[in-house]
Coordinates of C-alpha atoms (C1' of nucleotides) and ligand atoms in Angstrom, one line a residue:
Chain Z
M1 CA -7.6 19.0 -6.0
I2 CA -8.4 18.2 -4.8
A3 CA -9.8 18.2 -1.5
A4 CA -11.0 22.0 -0.8
T5 CA -13.6 20.9 1.6
Q6 CA -16.1 22.3 4.2
S7 CA -17.5 25.0 1.5
N8 CA -20.9 24.8 0.8
H9 CA -21.1 27.3 -1.6
P10 CA -24.5 28.8 -2.5
L11 CA -24.4 29.1 -6.2
A12 CA -26.1 31.5 -8.2
T13 CA -27.6 30.3 -11.6
V14 CA -29.1 32.1 -14.6
S15 CA -31.1 30.9 -17.5
D16 CA -30.0 28.8 -20.2
P17 CA -30.9 29.0 -24.1
V18 CA -30.7 25.2 -24.6
P19 CA -34.2 23.6 -26.1
A20 CA -34.1 21.0 -23.4
V21 CA -35.3 18.0 -25.1
S22 CA -33.1 18.3 -28.0
A23 CA -30.2 18.7 -25.6
M24 CA -31.2 15.1 -24.2
N25 CA -31.1 13.8 -27.6
E26 CA -27.8 15.2 -28.5
A27 CA -26.3 14.1 -25.1
R28 CA -27.6 10.6 -25.8
A29 CA -25.9 10.4 -29.3
R30 CA -22.7 11.8 -28.2
I31 CA -22.3 9.1 -25.4
R32 CA -23.3 6.5 -27.9
L33 CA -20.8 7.8 -30.6
A34 CA -18.2 7.4 -28.3
G35 CA -19.1 4.0 -27.5
L36 CA -20.1 4.4 -24.0
R37 CA -23.3 3.4 -22.7
I38 CA -26.6 5.0 -21.6
T39 CA -27.3 4.3 -18.0
K40 CA -29.9 5.7 -15.6
P41 CA -27.3 7.6 -13.5
R42 CA -25.9 9.5 -16.5
L43 CA -29.3 10.3 -18.0
A44 CA -30.2 11.5 -14.4
I45 CA -27.1 13.8 -14.1
I46 CA -27.4 15.3 -17.6
D47 CA -31.2 15.9 -16.8
A48 CA -30.1 17.4 -13.6
L49 CA -27.6 19.7 -15.3
L50 CA -30.3 20.8 -17.9
R51 CA -32.6 22.0 -14.9
R52 CA -29.6 24.0 -13.3
H53 CA -28.9 25.9 -16.0
G54 CA -25.2 26.6 -15.4
P55 CA -22.4 25.8 -13.6
S56 CA -22.9 23.4 -10.7
S57 CA -21.4 21.5 -8.0
T58 CA -21.4 18.0 -7.6
E59 CA -23.3 18.5 -4.4
H60 CA -25.9 20.2 -6.1
I61 CA -26.0 18.1 -9.2
H62 CA -26.4 15.1 -6.6
Q63 CA -29.5 16.8 -4.9
E64 CA -31.1 17.8 -8.0
M65 CA -31.3 14.1 -9.0
G66 CA -34.2 13.5 -6.6
A67 CA -35.2 9.9 -6.5
R68 CA -32.8 8.9 -9.2
R69 CA -30.0 9.7 -6.9
C70 CA -26.8 7.5 -7.3
D71 CA -23.7 6.9 -5.4
M72 CA -21.3 10.5 -5.4
V73 CA -18.4 8.3 -7.0
T74 CA -20.9 7.9 -10.1
V75 CA -21.5 11.5 -10.2
Y76 CA -17.6 12.1 -10.3
R77 CA -17.1 9.3 -12.8
C78 CA -19.7 10.4 -15.2
L79 CA -18.9 13.9 -15.1
A80 CA -15.3 13.0 -15.9
A81 CA -16.6 10.8 -18.9
F82 CA -18.9 13.7 -20.1
E83 CA -15.8 16.0 -19.7
Q84 CA -13.8 13.7 -22.1
L85 CA -16.4 13.4 -24.6
G86 CA -16.6 17.5 -24.5
M87 CA -20.0 17.5 -23.3
V88 CA -19.4 19.1 -19.9
R89 CA -16.7 21.8 -19.0
R90 CA -15.7 22.7 -15.4
S91 CA -14.9 26.0 -13.7
Y92 CA -12.4 25.8 -10.9
L93 CA -13.6 27.7 -7.5
H94 CA -10.8 29.4 -5.7
N95 CA -10.4 26.9 -3.4
G96 CA -9.7 24.1 -6.1
T97 CA -13.1 22.7 -6.0
C98 CA -14.9 22.7 -9.3
L99 CA -18.3 23.2 -10.8
Y100 CA -19.6 21.5 -13.8
E101 CA -21.6 22.6 -17.0
L102 CA -23.0 21.5 -19.9
T103 CA -21.8 22.3 -23.4
L104 CA -24.3 21.0 -25.8
G105 CA -25.6 22.7 -28.8
A106 CA -23.5 25.5 -30.4
A107 CA -22.5 27.4 -27.4
A108 CA -19.7 29.7 -28.0
R109 CA -16.9 28.7 -25.7
H110 CA -16.6 31.1 -22.6
Y111 CA -15.0 31.5 -19.3
H112 CA -16.1 32.4 -16.0
I113 CA -15.3 35.0 -13.1
V114 CA -16.2 33.0 -10.0
C115 CA -16.5 35.1 -6.3
K116 CA -14.3 34.0 -3.9
A117 CA -16.8 34.8 -1.2
C118 CA -20.0 33.1 -2.3
G119 CA -18.8 31.0 -5.0
S120 CA -21.1 32.4 -7.8
P121 CA -20.0 31.9 -11.5
E122 CA -20.6 34.7 -14.1
R123 CA -19.7 34.3 -17.8
V124 CA -16.7 36.0 -19.4
D125 CA -16.5 35.9 -23.2
Y126 CA -12.8 35.9 -24.0
L127 CA -11.3 34.1 -26.3
P128 CA -7.5 34.8 -26.5
V129 CA -6.3 31.4 -26.0
K130 CA -6.9 30.0 -29.6
G131 CA -3.6 29.2 -31.5
I132 CA -1.6 28.6 -28.2
E133 CA -2.9 24.8 -28.1
Q134 CA -1.7 24.5 -31.9
L135 CA 1.6 26.1 -30.4
L136 CA 2.0 23.3 -27.9
Q137 CA 1.2 20.5 -30.4
D138 CA 4.1 21.7 -32.2
R139 CA 6.3 21.5 -29.1
G140 CA 5.3 17.7 -29.1
Y141 CA 2.2 17.5 -26.7
T142 CA -0.8 15.7 -27.5
E143 CA -4.7 16.0 -26.3
V144 CA -3.9 19.6 -25.3
S145 CA -6.5 21.4 -23.3
H146 CA -6.8 24.5 -21.4
V147 CA -8.2 26.2 -18.3
V148 CA -9.0 29.9 -17.8
E149 CA -10.6 31.0 -14.8
F150 CA -11.0 34.5 -13.2
F151 CA -11.3 35.0 -9.4
G152 CA -12.6 38.0 -7.5
I153 CA -15.2 39.4 -4.8
C154 CA -18.6 40.0 -6.5
P155 CA -20.4 43.1 -5.8
K156 CA -22.9 41.6 -3.5
C157 CA -20.3 40.3 -1.3
Q158 CA -18.2 43.5 -0.9
P159 CA -18.5 45.0 2.6
A160 CA -21.5 47.5 2.0
T161 CA -19.0 50.3 3.9
A162 CA -16.4 50.1 1.5
R163 CA -18.1 51.4 -1.6
G164 CA -21.2 53.4 -1.2
V165 CA -22.7 52.6 -4.6
S166 CA -22.8 49.0 -5.7
V167 CA -22.6 48.4 -9.2
T168 CA -25.2 46.2 -10.7
V169 CA -24.3 43.3 -12.4
P170 CA -25.2 43.2 -16.1
A171 CA -27.9 40.4 -16.1
D172 CA -27.8 39.6 -19.6
L173 CA -24.6 37.4 -19.0
R174 CA -25.6 34.2 -18.3
A175 CA -23.2 31.9 -16.3
Chain K
M1 CA -10.0 20.5 -4.8
I2 CA -9.2 18.2 -4.2
A3 CA -7.9 15.3 -3.2
A4 CA -6.5 13.7 -6.3
T5 CA -4.5 11.2 -4.6
Q6 CA -2.5 8.1 -4.9
S7 CA -0.3 10.0 -7.7
N8 CA 3.3 10.5 -6.9
H9 CA 4.0 12.4 -9.9
P10 CA 8.0 12.5 -10.8
L11 CA 8.0 16.2 -11.4
A12 CA 10.8 17.4 -14.0
T13 CA 12.4 20.5 -12.7
V14 CA 14.9 22.7 -14.7
S15 CA 17.2 25.3 -13.6
D16 CA 16.1 28.7 -12.1
P17 CA 17.7 32.3 -12.5
V18 CA 17.1 33.7 -8.9
P19 CA 20.5 34.5 -7.5
A20 CA 19.8 32.4 -4.2
V21 CA 20.8 34.5 -1.3
S22 CA 19.1 37.6 -2.3
A23 CA 15.8 36.0 -2.8
M24 CA 16.0 34.9 0.5
N25 CA 16.2 38.3 1.7
E26 CA 13.8 39.4 -0.4
A27 CA 11.4 36.6 0.9
R28 CA 12.1 37.8 4.3
A29 CA 11.5 41.5 3.6
R30 CA 8.1 40.5 2.1
I31 CA 7.1 38.4 4.9
R32 CA 7.8 41.4 7.5
L33 CA 6.4 44.0 5.3
A34 CA 3.1 42.1 5.5
G35 CA 3.4 42.0 9.1
L36 CA 3.8 38.1 9.3
R37 CA 6.4 36.8 11.3
I38 CA 9.8 35.0 10.0
T39 CA 9.6 31.5 11.8
K40 CA 11.6 28.4 11.2
P41 CA 9.1 26.6 9.2
R42 CA 8.6 29.3 6.9
L43 CA 12.3 29.8 6.0
A44 CA 12.5 26.3 5.7
I45 CA 9.9 26.0 2.9
I46 CA 11.3 29.3 1.0
D47 CA 14.8 27.4 1.1
A48 CA 13.0 24.1 -0.1
L49 CA 11.4 26.2 -3.1
L50 CA 14.4 27.7 -3.8
R51 CA 16.6 24.6 -4.1
R52 CA 13.9 22.7 -6.2
H53 CA 13.8 25.4 -9.1
G54 CA 10.3 25.2 -10.4
P55 CA 6.7 24.3 -9.5
S56 CA 6.8 22.0 -6.7
S57 CA 4.3 19.6 -4.7
T58 CA 3.7 19.9 -1.1
E59 CA 5.0 16.2 -0.8
H60 CA 8.1 17.2 -2.5
I61 CA 8.7 20.5 -0.7
H62 CA 8.2 18.6 2.4
Q63 CA 10.7 15.9 1.8
E64 CA 13.2 18.6 0.5
M65 CA 13.0 20.4 4.1
G66 CA 15.0 17.6 5.4
A67 CA 15.9 17.8 9.2
R68 CA 14.0 21.1 9.5
R69 CA 10.6 19.3 8.4
C70 CA 7.7 20.6 9.9
D71 CA 3.9 19.5 10.0
M72 CA 2.2 19.1 6.5
V73 CA -0.4 21.5 7.7
T74 CA 2.0 24.0 8.2
V75 CA 3.3 23.3 4.9
Y76 CA -0.2 24.1 3.4
R77 CA -0.8 27.2 5.3
C78 CA 2.5 28.8 4.9
L79 CA 2.0 28.0 0.9
A80 CA -1.3 29.9 1.2
A81 CA 0.4 32.7 3.1
F82 CA 3.0 33.1 0.6
E83 CA 0.3 32.8 -2.2
Q84 CA -1.6 35.7 -0.8
L85 CA 1.6 37.9 -0.4
G86 CA 2.2 37.2 -4.2
M87 CA 5.8 35.4 -3.3
V88 CA 4.3 32.3 -4.4
R89 CA 2.0 31.0 -7.4
R90 CA 0.3 27.8 -7.9
S91 CA -0.2 25.5 -11.2
Y92 CA -2.9 23.1 -11.1
L93 CA -2.4 19.4 -12.3
H94 CA -5.2 18.0 -14.4
N95 CA -6.2 15.9 -11.3
G96 CA -6.6 19.0 -9.4
T97 CA -3.7 18.8 -7.1
C98 CA -1.4 21.7 -7.1
L99 CA 2.4 22.3 -7.8
Y100 CA 3.8 25.7 -6.0
E101 CA 6.5 28.0 -7.7
L102 CA 8.2 31.0 -5.7
T103 CA 7.8 34.3 -7.7
L104 CA 10.6 36.2 -6.6
G105 CA 12.7 38.5 -8.4
A106 CA 11.4 40.7 -11.7
A107 CA 10.2 37.1 -12.9
A108 CA 7.9 37.6 -15.8
R109 CA 4.6 36.2 -15.7
H110 CA 3.9 33.0 -17.2
Y111 CA 2.3 29.9 -17.4
H112 CA 2.6 25.9 -17.3
I113 CA 1.7 23.1 -19.6
V114 CA 1.3 20.3 -17.3
C115 CA 1.7 16.6 -18.6
K116 CA -1.8 14.5 -17.7
A117 CA 0.5 11.4 -17.7
C118 CA 3.6 12.3 -15.3
G119 CA 2.7 15.7 -14.2
S120 CA 5.9 17.6 -15.1
P121 CA 5.4 21.1 -16.0
E122 CA 6.9 23.1 -18.5
R123 CA 7.0 27.0 -19.0
V124 CA 4.4 28.8 -21.3
D125 CA 5.0 32.3 -21.9
Y126 CA 1.9 33.9 -22.6
L127 CA 0.4 37.1 -21.6
P128 CA -2.9 37.4 -23.1
V129 CA -5.3 38.1 -20.0
K130 CA -3.7 41.5 -19.4
G131 CA -7.0 44.1 -19.6
I132 CA -9.3 41.5 -18.7
E133 CA -8.9 41.7 -15.0
Q134 CA -9.5 45.7 -15.6
L135 CA -12.5 44.9 -17.2
L136 CA -13.9 42.8 -14.7
Q137 CA -13.0 45.3 -12.0
D138 CA -15.3 47.7 -14.0
R139 CA -18.0 45.3 -13.6
G140 CA -17.5 45.6 -9.6
Y141 CA -15.3 43.0 -8.8
T142 CA -12.3 43.2 -6.4
E143 CA -9.2 41.5 -5.5
V144 CA -9.3 39.9 -9.0
S145 CA -6.9 37.2 -10.4
H146 CA -6.9 34.4 -12.9
V147 CA -5.6 31.2 -13.5
V148 CA -4.6 29.9 -16.9
E149 CA -3.2 26.4 -17.4
F150 CA -2.6 24.2 -20.3
F151 CA -2.6 20.3 -20.0
G152 CA -1.5 17.9 -22.5
I153 CA 0.5 14.8 -23.2
C154 CA 4.3 15.3 -22.9
P155 CA 6.3 13.8 -25.9
K156 CA 8.1 11.3 -23.3
C157 CA 4.6 9.9 -22.1
Q158 CA 3.4 9.2 -25.7
P159 CA 3.2 5.7 -26.8
A160 CA 6.6 5.0 -28.4
T161 CA 4.3 3.2 -31.1
A162 CA 2.1 6.0 -32.0
R163 CA 4.9 8.4 -33.7
G164 CA 8.3 7.0 -34.5
V165 CA 10.2 10.1 -33.9
S166 CA 9.8 11.8 -30.6
V167 CA 10.1 15.4 -30.5
T168 CA 12.8 16.7 -28.2
V169 CA 11.6 19.0 -25.6
P170 CA 13.5 22.6 -26.1
A171 CA 15.6 22.7 -22.9
D172 CA 16.0 26.3 -22.9
L173 CA 12.4 26.6 -21.2
R174 CA 12.4 26.6 -17.6
A175 CA 9.3 25.5 -15.7
Chain Y
dC1 C1' 14.1 39.1 29.9
dG2 C1' 9.0 38.7 30.0
dG3 C1' 4.3 39.7 27.9
dT4 C1' 1.1 39.4 24.2
dA5 C1' -0.1 38.2 19.6
dA6 C1' 0.5 35.0 16.3
dA7 C1' 2.2 30.6 14.2
dT8 C1' 2.7 25.6 14.6
dT9 C1' 1.1 21.4 16.1
dC10 C1' -2.0 17.4 16.7
dC11 C1' -6.2 16.1 15.7
dA12 C1' -10.3 15.3 13.3
dA13 C1' -13.5 16.0 9.5
dG14 C1' -15.0 16.8 4.6
dT15 C1' -13.7 16.2 -0.4
dC16 C1' -12.2 13.6 -4.2
dT17 C1' -9.8 9.4 -6.1
dT18 C1' -8.8 4.7 -6.9
dG19 C1' -9.3 -0.8 -6.4
dC20 C1' -12.4 -4.6 -6.7
dA21 C1' -16.5 -7.1 -6.8
dT22 C1' -21.1 -6.8 -8.5
dG23 C1' -24.9 -5.5 -11.5
dA24 C1' -26.5 -3.4 -15.7
dT25 C1' -26.1 -2.7 -20.9
dT26 C1' -25.4 -3.8 -25.4
dA27 C1' -23.9 -7.0 -29.2
dT28 C1' -24.3 -11.5 -31.0
dC29 C1' -26.9 -15.1 -32.6
dA30 C1' -31.0 -18.6 -32.8
Chain O
dT1 C1' -38.0 -11.2 -30.8
dG2 C1' -35.6 -13.5 -26.9
dA3 C1' -32.1 -15.6 -24.7
dT4 C1' -26.6 -15.3 -23.8
dA5 C1' -22.0 -13.7 -23.3
dA6 C1' -18.8 -9.7 -23.3
dT7 C1' -18.0 -5.5 -21.4
dC8 C1' -18.9 -1.3 -19.5
dA9 C1' -20.7 1.0 -15.3
dT10 C1' -22.1 1.1 -10.2
dG11 C1' -21.3 0.9 -5.7
dC12 C1' -18.8 0.1 -1.5
dA13 C1' -14.9 0.7 1.0
dA14 C1' -9.8 2.5 1.5
dG15 C1' -6.8 5.7 0.9
dA16 C1' -4.9 10.4 -0.1
dC17 C1' -5.3 15.6 -0.2
dT18 C1' -6.8 20.0 2.2
dT19 C1' -8.8 22.3 5.8
dG20 C1' -10.7 23.7 10.5
dG21 C1' -10.5 23.9 15.5
dA22 C1' -8.2 23.9 20.5
dA23 C1' -4.2 24.1 22.9
dT24 C1' 0.8 24.7 22.8
dT25 C1' 4.8 27.0 21.3
dT26 C1' 7.3 30.4 19.1
dA27 C1' 8.3 35.4 17.6
dC28 C1' 8.5 40.1 18.4
dC29 C1' 8.5 44.1 21.1
dG30 C1' 9.2 46.8 24.8
Ligands
LIG201 MN1 -21.3 29.3 -18.4
LIG202 MN1 7.5 28.6 -14.0
LIG203 ZN1 -20.0 37.2 -4.1
LIG204 ZN1 4.6 13.3 -19.4

DNA sequence: CGGTAAATTCCAAGTCTTGCATGATTATCA
DNA sequence: TGATAATCATGCAAGACTTGGAATTTACCG
């Protein structure tokens, strides 16, 4: 999609449970297992994702790479490769751009609601799509996957005049 | 998103139940009701969507407009306006580009599975997301909406060697 | 039939994707 | 282990898709 542009969304990110160094080892193992190569950009990208703790834009990942920064094209291609390996999942912003999130460890599958105003993602635990993919395979489809995404205006972004009392966001939900 | 490019997906489209002329009247009514203006490009775009009977790319819509063709930018903006009015809904291809589909009449909400290879969309009747939006509103979100999209390789696009017998696509499912 | 606000057009910038040549990583073998 | 070759990954450049702004045109209301 894609080119939903000119949108520098400030992305709020919250804490993440993954141990860190073991996550890195798992990532390396998965890459090797798929017959892919361990390269400096790939390690740097995974490292950046680990440090960012949550859905991140390519722009932010690129910045987080610091001195180990590589070409943007490489970021896109690595993320696409990681997605195929199931190491990364993406959320879609309302304008079509994407955020990328590591899915290492035994993290439960979950979805997100993304604010249409500020772009910040919040976790949504909701697993209703199971079984549908099997149904589609019965229809003759292969390599079936799916995307579920919620959009809305988050409490912080709502005009203060609209509702006197703003609902506080449950902080125990990590994006 | 997106700029997933260089992909001229041949889009299979199937039959559509909407009466045609009444759909056009409903469209005009909805536009006026929203305080928007009835313009030649908007009518031509709706007409094109009606003739195409299903999820269509901006490229195809533009071509279908024939002599009444307008600037591509106008196509994008009209579709965005229609989407906000709830007259149009979009499907996302796996590469991030979009298909646009009219939602007039009492058409039931449904989703699509889009082939990652040829981009053809097929209808998926599946309504599990009800209630979740309400839950998110309770969290403090407003203007809540969602996207559900399935991806896969359709039977036609699978390497003939893989499976000797190819499953025929149920033709009674309109995209 | 004007007057006013909105929509369209043209232009340009930003984002994402793809092709091709170059460079790096891994497997193989001495 | 150390060198070589095959293969994959990266960077650069070109192209496609989408969005924003300013000026012009159009629709709608008296
Ligand atoms: Mn998450
Ligand atoms: Mn449909
Ligand atoms: Zn927000
Ligand atoms: Zn296909």
